[in-house]
PDB file of C-alpha atoms and ligand atoms in Angstrom:
ATOM      1  CA  MET A   1     -25.095  30.684 100.304  1.00  0.00           C
ATOM      2  CA  LYS A   2     -27.465  27.711 100.355  1.00  0.00           C
ATOM      3  CA  PHE A   3     -26.021  24.193 100.223  1.00  0.00           C
ATOM      4  CA  PHE A   4     -28.009  21.556  98.338  1.00  0.00           C
ATOM      5  CA  ILE A   5     -26.893  17.959  97.862  1.00  0.00           C
ATOM      6  CA  ASP A   6     -27.101  16.563  94.332  1.00  0.00           C
ATOM      7  CA  THR A   7     -28.145  12.948  94.813  1.00  0.00           C
ATOM      8  CA  ALA A   8     -31.113  10.622  95.152  1.00  0.00           C
ATOM      9  CA  ASN A   9     -29.263   8.421  97.659  1.00  0.00           C
ATOM     10  CA  LEU A  10     -31.168   8.551 100.952  1.00  0.00           C
ATOM     11  CA  ASN A  11     -28.143   7.594 103.091  1.00  0.00           C
ATOM     12  CA  GLU A  12     -26.057  10.421 101.610  1.00  0.00           C
ATOM     13  CA  ILE A  13     -28.956  12.843 102.077  1.00  0.00           C
ATOM     14  CA  ARG A  14     -29.289  11.772 105.733  1.00  0.00           C
ATOM     15  CA  GLU A  15     -25.523  12.134 106.288  1.00  0.00           C
ATOM     16  CA  ALA A  16     -25.443  15.658 104.810  1.00  0.00           C
ATOM     17  CA  ASN A  17     -28.583  16.613 106.716  1.00  0.00           C
ATOM     18  CA  ASP A  18     -27.124  15.345 109.986  1.00  0.00           C
ATOM     19  CA  LEU A  19     -24.221  17.772 109.500  1.00  0.00           C
ATOM     20  CA  GLY A  20     -26.782  20.543 110.022  1.00  0.00           C
ATOM     21  CA  VAL A  21     -25.829  22.655 107.008  1.00  0.00           C
ATOM     22  CA  LEU A  22     -28.108  21.236 104.315  1.00  0.00           C
ATOM     23  CA  ASP A  23     -30.666  23.561 102.736  1.00  0.00           C
ATOM     24  CA  GLY A  24     -32.110  21.292 100.063  1.00  0.00           C
ATOM     25  CA  VAL A  25     -31.731  18.494  97.532  1.00  0.00           C
ATOM     26  CA  THR A  26     -31.524  18.326  93.764  1.00  0.00           C
ATOM     27  CA  THR A  27     -32.199  15.185  91.770  1.00  0.00           C
ATOM     28  CA  ASN A  28     -32.492  14.351  88.109  1.00  0.00           C
ATOM     29  CA  PRO A  29     -33.623  11.270  86.139  1.00  0.00           C
ATOM     30  CA  SER A  30     -30.019   9.993  85.905  1.00  0.00           C
ATOM     31  CA  LEU A  31     -29.545  10.205  89.687  1.00  0.00           C
ATOM     32  CA  MET A  32     -32.880   8.414  90.247  1.00  0.00           C
ATOM     33  CA  ALA A  33     -31.870   5.647  87.808  1.00  0.00           C
ATOM     34  CA  LYS A  34     -28.496   5.325  89.565  1.00  0.00           C
ATOM     35  CA  GLU A  35     -30.350   4.443  92.796  1.00  0.00           C
ATOM     36  CA  GLY A  36     -32.555   1.943  90.927  1.00  0.00           C
ATOM     37  CA  ILE A  37     -35.698   4.043  91.439  1.00  0.00           C
ATOM     38  CA  THR A  38     -37.953   3.395  88.459  1.00  0.00           C
ATOM     39  CA  GLY A  39     -41.678   3.692  87.698  1.00  0.00           C
ATOM     40  CA  GLU A  40     -43.837   6.739  88.300  1.00  0.00           C
ATOM     41  CA  SER A  41     -45.217   5.691  91.696  1.00  0.00           C
ATOM     42  CA  ASN A  42     -41.801   4.646  93.071  1.00  0.00           C
ATOM     43  CA  ILE A  43     -40.237   7.878  91.867  1.00  0.00           C
ATOM     44  CA  LYS A  44     -42.985   9.953  93.497  1.00  0.00           C
ATOM     45  CA  LYS A  45     -42.649   7.997  96.752  1.00  0.00           C
ATOM     46  CA  HIS A  46     -38.901   8.603  96.680  1.00  0.00           C
ATOM     47  CA  TYR A  47     -39.433  12.368  96.385  1.00  0.00           C
ATOM     48  CA  VAL A  48     -41.706  12.248  99.441  1.00  0.00           C
ATOM     49  CA  ASP A  49     -39.095  10.194 101.336  1.00  0.00           C
ATOM     50  CA  ILE A  50     -36.485  12.870 100.537  1.00  0.00           C
ATOM     51  CA  CYS A  51     -38.851  15.648 101.639  1.00  0.00           C
ATOM     52  CA  ASN A  52     -39.384  13.821 104.934  1.00  0.00           C
ATOM     53  CA  ILE A  53     -35.622  13.861 105.613  1.00  0.00           C
ATOM     54  CA  VAL A  54     -34.710  17.428 104.624  1.00  0.00           C
ATOM     55  CA  ASP A  55     -36.507  20.592 105.655  1.00  0.00           C
ATOM     56  CA  GLY A  56     -35.703  22.489 102.451  1.00  0.00           C
ATOM     57  CA  ASP A  57     -36.337  22.687  98.735  1.00  0.00           C
ATOM     58  CA  VAL A  58     -36.313  19.403  96.805  1.00  0.00           C
ATOM     59  CA  SER A  59     -36.095  19.592  93.008  1.00  0.00           C
ATOM     60  CA  ALA A  60     -38.217  17.010  91.172  1.00  0.00           C
ATOM     61  CA  GLU A  61     -37.699  16.855  87.408  1.00  0.00           C
ATOM     62  CA  VAL A  62     -40.418  16.445  84.783  1.00  0.00           C
ATOM     63  CA  ILE A  63     -39.926  13.888  81.995  1.00  0.00           C
ATOM     64  CA  ALA A  64     -42.390  15.396  79.494  1.00  0.00           C
ATOM     65  CA  THR A  65     -40.934  17.746  76.883  1.00  0.00           C
ATOM     66  CA  ASP A  66     -44.180  19.359  75.661  1.00  0.00           C
ATOM     67  CA  VAL A  67     -45.784  22.214  77.557  1.00  0.00           C
ATOM     68  CA  ALA A  68     -49.062  20.400  78.336  1.00  0.00           C
ATOM     69  CA  GLY A  69     -47.199  17.342  79.584  1.00  0.00           C
ATOM     70  CA  MET A  70     -44.797  19.414  81.688  1.00  0.00           C
ATOM     71  CA  ILE A  71     -47.674  21.338  83.264  1.00  0.00           C
ATOM     72  CA  LYS A  72     -49.575  18.115  84.088  1.00  0.00           C
ATOM     73  CA  GLU A  73     -46.512  16.358  85.484  1.00  0.00           C
ATOM     74  CA  GLY A  74     -45.201  19.421  87.327  1.00  0.00           C
ATOM     75  CA  THR A  75     -48.575  20.085  88.942  1.00  0.00           C
ATOM     76  CA  GLU A  76     -48.657  16.479  90.223  1.00  0.00           C
ATOM     77  CA  LEU A  77     -45.084  16.718  91.525  1.00  0.00           C
ATOM     78  CA  ALA A  78     -45.751  20.025  93.290  1.00  0.00           C
ATOM     79  CA  ALA A  79     -48.786  18.476  95.012  1.00  0.00           C
ATOM     80  CA  LEU A  80     -46.620  15.728  96.575  1.00  0.00           C
ATOM     81  CA  HIS A  81     -45.113  18.005  99.235  1.00  0.00           C
ATOM     82  CA  GLU A  82     -44.804  21.731  99.936  1.00  0.00           C
ATOM     83  CA  ASN A  83     -40.997  21.531  99.584  1.00  0.00           C
ATOM     84  CA  ILE A  84     -41.079  20.289  95.981  1.00  0.00           C
ATOM     85  CA  VAL A  85     -39.629  22.602  93.326  1.00  0.00           C
ATOM     86  CA  VAL A  86     -40.548  21.546  89.776  1.00  0.00           C
ATOM     87  CA  LYS A  87     -37.443  21.072  87.652  1.00  0.00           C
ATOM     88  CA  ILE A  88     -37.984  21.986  84.008  1.00  0.00           C
ATOM     89  CA  PRO A  89     -35.491  21.729  81.130  1.00  0.00           C
ATOM     90  CA  MET A  90     -34.377  24.854  79.241  1.00  0.00           C
ATOM     91  CA  ILE A  91     -36.309  24.266  76.020  1.00  0.00           C
ATOM     92  CA  LYS A  92     -38.953  26.390  74.319  1.00  0.00           C
ATOM     93  CA  ASP A  93     -41.891  24.533  75.890  1.00  0.00           C
ATOM     94  CA  GLY A  94     -40.035  24.579  79.199  1.00  0.00           C
ATOM     95  CA  ILE A  95     -40.025  28.377  79.177  1.00  0.00           C
ATOM     96  CA  LYS A  96     -43.791  28.372  78.637  1.00  0.00           C
ATOM     97  CA  ALA A  97     -44.252  25.868  81.467  1.00  0.00           C
ATOM     98  CA  ILE A  98     -42.081  27.986  83.817  1.00  0.00           C
ATOM     99  CA  LYS A  99     -44.203  31.049  83.007  1.00  0.00           C
ATOM    100  CA  HIS A 100     -47.356  29.039  83.746  1.00  0.00           C
ATOM    101  CA  PHE A 101     -46.021  27.783  87.096  1.00  0.00           C
ATOM    102  CA  SER A 102     -44.775  31.262  87.989  1.00  0.00           C
ATOM    103  CA  ASN A 103     -48.312  32.612  87.446  1.00  0.00           C
ATOM    104  CA  GLU A 104     -49.694  29.769  89.584  1.00  0.00           C
ATOM    105  CA  GLY A 105     -47.235  30.395  92.442  1.00  0.00           C
ATOM    106  CA  ILE A 106     -45.502  27.019  91.898  1.00  0.00           C
ATOM    107  CA  ARG A 107     -41.733  27.178  92.293  1.00  0.00           C
ATOM    108  CA  THR A 108     -39.447  26.021  89.480  1.00  0.00           C
ATOM    109  CA  ASN A 109     -35.818  25.154  88.815  1.00  0.00           C
ATOM    110  CA  CYS A 110     -34.830  25.631  85.175  1.00  0.00           C
ATOM    111  CA  THR A 111     -32.204  22.997  84.450  1.00  0.00           C
ATOM    112  CA  LEU A 112     -29.593  22.343  81.742  1.00  0.00           C
ATOM    113  CA  ILE A 113     -28.483  25.988  81.562  1.00  0.00           C
ATOM    114  CA  PHE A 114     -25.284  26.421  79.550  1.00  0.00           C
ATOM    115  CA  SER A 115     -25.393  30.065  78.418  1.00  0.00           C
ATOM    116  CA  PRO A 116     -26.172  33.537  79.820  1.00  0.00           C
ATOM    117  CA  GLY A 117     -28.988  33.943  77.278  1.00  0.00           C
ATOM    118  CA  GLN A 118     -30.738  30.840  78.577  1.00  0.00           C
ATOM    119  CA  ALA A 119     -30.398  32.168  82.134  1.00  0.00           C
ATOM    120  CA  LEU A 120     -31.863  35.537  81.095  1.00  0.00           C
ATOM    121  CA  LEU A 121     -34.836  33.891  79.400  1.00  0.00           C
ATOM    122  CA  ALA A 122     -35.556  31.651  82.388  1.00  0.00           C
ATOM    123  CA  ALA A 123     -35.464  34.651  84.742  1.00  0.00           C
ATOM    124  CA  LYS A 124     -37.824  36.581  82.450  1.00  0.00           C
ATOM    125  CA  ALA A 125     -40.228  33.611  82.602  1.00  0.00           C
ATOM    126  CA  GLY A 126     -40.137  33.759  86.415  1.00  0.00           C
ATOM    127  CA  ALA A 127     -37.997  30.732  87.327  1.00  0.00           C
ATOM    128  CA  THR A 128     -37.322  30.455  91.071  1.00  0.00           C
ATOM    129  CA  TYR A 129     -33.918  28.859  90.420  1.00  0.00           C
ATOM    130  CA  ILE A 130     -31.760  28.310  87.351  1.00  0.00           C
ATOM    131  CA  SER A 131     -29.183  25.521  87.230  1.00  0.00           C
ATOM    132  CA  PRO A 132     -26.057  26.313  85.205  1.00  0.00           C
ATOM    133  CA  PHE A 133     -24.007  23.080  84.842  1.00  0.00           C
ATOM    134  CA  LEU A 134     -20.493  24.315  85.468  1.00  0.00           C
ATOM    135  CA  GLY A 135     -18.734  20.934  85.641  1.00  0.00           C
ATOM    136  CA  ARG A 136     -20.103  19.835  82.279  1.00  0.00           C
ATOM    137  CA  LEU A 137     -18.794  23.063  80.696  1.00  0.00           C
ATOM    138  CA  ASP A 138     -15.374  22.398  82.246  1.00  0.00           C
ATOM    139  CA  ASP A 139     -15.609  18.892  80.733  1.00  0.00           C
ATOM    140  CA  VAL A 140     -15.662  20.428  77.230  1.00  0.00           C
ATOM    141  CA  SER A 141     -12.810  22.893  77.882  1.00  0.00           C
ATOM    142  CA  THR A 142     -15.119  25.845  78.559  1.00  0.00           C
ATOM    143  CA  ASP A 143     -14.857  27.889  81.750  1.00  0.00           C
ATOM    144  CA  GLY A 144     -17.933  26.903  83.746  1.00  0.00           C
ATOM    145  CA  LEU A 145     -17.255  29.457  86.498  1.00  0.00           C
ATOM    146  CA  ASN A 146     -17.246  32.248  83.905  1.00  0.00           C
ATOM    147  CA  LEU A 147     -20.857  31.385  83.124  1.00  0.00           C
ATOM    148  CA  ILE A 148     -21.764  31.817  86.808  1.00  0.00           C
ATOM    149  CA  HIS A 149     -20.006  35.222  86.722  1.00  0.00           C
ATOM    150  CA  GLU A 150     -21.910  36.340  83.617  1.00  0.00           C
ATOM    151  CA  ILE A 151     -25.281  35.290  85.018  1.00  0.00           C
ATOM    152  CA  ARG A 152     -24.532  37.026  88.356  1.00  0.00           C
ATOM    153  CA  THR A 153     -23.787  40.272  86.480  1.00  0.00           C
ATOM    154  CA  ILE A 154     -26.962  40.064  84.386  1.00  0.00           C
ATOM    155  CA  TYR A 155     -29.222  39.241  87.336  1.00  0.00           C
ATOM    156  CA  ASP A 156     -27.693  42.009  89.460  1.00  0.00           C
ATOM    157  CA  ASN A 157     -28.063  44.563  86.630  1.00  0.00           C
ATOM    158  CA  TYR A 158     -31.814  44.028  86.606  1.00  0.00           C
ATOM    159  CA  MET A 159     -32.392  42.796  90.171  1.00  0.00           C
ATOM    160  CA  PHE A 160     -33.937  39.509  89.038  1.00  0.00           C
ATOM    161  CA  ASP A 161     -35.188  37.443  92.003  1.00  0.00           C
ATOM    162  CA  THR A 162     -34.264  34.185  90.261  1.00  0.00           C
ATOM    163  CA  GLU A 163     -31.608  32.366  92.301  1.00  0.00           C
ATOM    164  CA  ILE A 164     -28.440  31.048  90.686  1.00  0.00           C
ATOM    165  CA  LEU A 165     -28.143  27.382  91.674  1.00  0.00           C
ATOM    166  CA  ALA A 166     -24.653  26.362  90.588  1.00  0.00           C
ATOM    167  CA  ALA A 167     -24.966  22.735  89.499  1.00  0.00           C
ATOM    168  CA  SER A 168     -22.699  19.996  88.212  1.00  0.00           C
ATOM    169  CA  VAL A 169     -20.338  20.984  91.021  1.00  0.00           C
ATOM    170  CA  ARG A 170     -17.629  18.351  91.267  1.00  0.00           C
ATOM    171  CA  HIS A 171     -15.141  19.366  94.000  1.00  0.00           C
ATOM    172  CA  PRO A 172     -14.641  21.790  96.928  1.00  0.00           C
ATOM    173  CA  MET A 173     -12.870  24.460  94.830  1.00  0.00           C
ATOM    174  CA  HIS A 174     -16.004  24.733  92.666  1.00  0.00           C
ATOM    175  CA  ILE A 175     -17.966  25.496  95.847  1.00  0.00           C
ATOM    176  CA  ILE A 176     -15.445  28.095  97.062  1.00  0.00           C
ATOM    177  CA  ASP A 177     -15.262  29.809  93.652  1.00  0.00           C
ATOM    178  CA  CYS A 178     -19.067  29.886  93.400  1.00  0.00           C
ATOM    179  CA  ALA A 179     -19.205  31.461  96.868  1.00  0.00           C
ATOM    180  CA  LYS A 180     -16.696  34.153  95.766  1.00  0.00           C
ATOM    181  CA  ILE A 181     -18.775  34.926  92.683  1.00  0.00           C
ATOM    182  CA  GLY A 182     -21.979  35.095  94.704  1.00  0.00           C
ATOM    183  CA  ALA A 183     -23.968  32.112  93.470  1.00  0.00           C
ATOM    184  CA  ASP A 184     -27.067  31.924  95.656  1.00  0.00           C
ATOM    185  CA  VAL A 185     -26.961  28.148  95.929  1.00  0.00           C
ATOM    186  CA  MET A 186     -24.620  25.331  95.079  1.00  0.00           C
ATOM    187  CA  THR A 187     -25.586  21.714  94.590  1.00  0.00           C
ATOM    188  CA  GLY A 188     -22.903  19.092  94.733  1.00  0.00           C
ATOM    189  CA  PRO A 189     -22.020  15.583  95.842  1.00  0.00           C
ATOM    190  CA  LEU A 190     -21.541  14.669  99.494  1.00  0.00           C
ATOM    191  CA  SER A 191     -17.795  14.226  98.850  1.00  0.00           C
ATOM    192  CA  ALA A 192     -17.387  17.880  97.787  1.00  0.00           C
ATOM    193  CA  ILE A 193     -19.342  19.176 100.793  1.00  0.00           C
ATOM    194  CA  MET A 194     -17.400  17.027 103.268  1.00  0.00           C
ATOM    195  CA  ALA A 195     -14.053  17.940 101.661  1.00  0.00           C
ATOM    196  CA  LEU A 196     -14.589  21.576 102.706  1.00  0.00           C
ATOM    197  CA  ALA A 197     -13.880  20.530 106.305  1.00  0.00           C
ATOM    198  CA  ASN A 198     -10.470  19.019 105.605  1.00  0.00           C
ATOM    199  CA  HIS A 199      -7.064  20.605 106.138  1.00  0.00           C
ATOM    200  CA  PRO A 200      -3.875  18.736 107.124  1.00  0.00           C
ATOM    201  CA  LEU A 201      -2.799  21.566 109.463  1.00  0.00           C
ATOM    202  CA  THR A 202      -6.096  21.174 111.343  1.00  0.00           C
ATOM    203  CA  ASP A 203      -5.349  17.473 111.883  1.00  0.00           C
ATOM    204  CA  ILE A 204      -1.724  18.152 112.914  1.00  0.00           C
ATOM    205  CA  GLY A 205      -2.798  21.014 115.208  1.00  0.00           C
ATOM    206  CA  LEU A 206      -5.469  18.916 116.907  1.00  0.00           C
ATOM    207  CA  GLN A 207      -3.073  16.022 117.457  1.00  0.00           C
ATOM    208  CA  LYS A 208      -0.612  18.417 119.142  1.00  0.00           C
ATOM    209  CA  PHE A 209      -3.297  19.985 121.347  1.00  0.00           C
ATOM    210  CA  LEU A 210      -4.456  16.547 122.490  1.00  0.00           C
ATOM    211  CA  ALA A 211      -0.891  15.312 123.045  1.00  0.00           C
ATOM    212  CA  ASP A 212       0.011  18.411 125.092  1.00  0.00           C
ATOM    213  CA  TYR A 213      -3.178  18.036 127.153  1.00  0.00           C
ATOM    214  CA  ALA A 214      -2.344  14.391 127.798  1.00  0.00           C
ATOM    215  CA  LYS A 215       1.202  15.286 128.939  1.00  0.00           C
ATOM    216  CA  GLY A 216      -0.065  17.817 131.478  1.00  0.00           C
ATOM    217  CA  ASN A 217      -2.950  15.661 132.726  1.00  0.00           C
ATOM    218  CA  LYS A 218      -1.358  12.292 133.424  1.00  0.00           C
TER     219      LYS A 218
HETATM  220  O1  LIG B   1     -27.550  19.085  89.141  1.00  0.00           O
HETATM  221  C1  LIG B   1     -27.028  18.740  87.893  1.00  0.00           C
HETATM  222  C2  LIG B   1     -26.046  17.672  88.072  1.00  0.00           C
HETATM  223  O2  LIG B   1     -26.701  16.513  88.508  1.00  0.00           O
HETATM  224  C3  LIG B   1     -25.191  17.348  86.952  1.00  0.00           C
HETATM  225  O3  LIG B   1     -24.009  16.943  87.502  1.00  0.00           O
HETATM  226  O4  LIG B   1     -21.879  15.786  87.598  1.00  0.00           O
HETATM  227  O5  LIG B   1     -23.747  14.877  86.181  1.00  0.00           O
HETATM  228  O6  LIG B   1     -22.543  16.938  85.499  1.00  0.00           O
HETATM  229  P1  LIG B   1     -22.989  16.095  86.654  1.00  0.00           P
END
């Protein structure tokens, strides 16, 4: 299972990368805005900065919503660095753009996936990754993990190469459940990744080991 971090914050990206388990980064326009990164040239520079930290796939999202605009923007983003994956929204023109990039050998991440049908269509178009937003489905009282299950079944039935990138992950149990289902990738906040390491019995056990060592080695 690949671990991506879902942020545009360079310090958080460095911290996750330093852990040695980071396989990539996802961003979106909201995450860029949250870090105060605005303007085309600043945004592009920020993508390059991220690529220079992490040796893995970095999703860079297009803003255009028409096929010609998405192709122009996506081509420019892909040229920034070999690790860039062009992130395209699941809309009609987005499907056409994904097909174009697939033919050109440019990798894509189809974002804003909320149904199995959308995931099927994106795979048919040749998306490298699809991003089902499980947390946002949970937010509206719909089982987000069930969507990951359904997509896994469909992709396995037909041996699609498209990777399921579970997105909108909010906490460590989302990560564990996605791993049980067989999502290829998860992208989540640093807090969820770090929380996987915690267990009170680990802390208690370590304290006892150290105390016992200290007693015998005075
Ligand atoms: O990768 C998609 C993700 O950024 C959405 O997460 O928490 O805003 O639903 P969230």
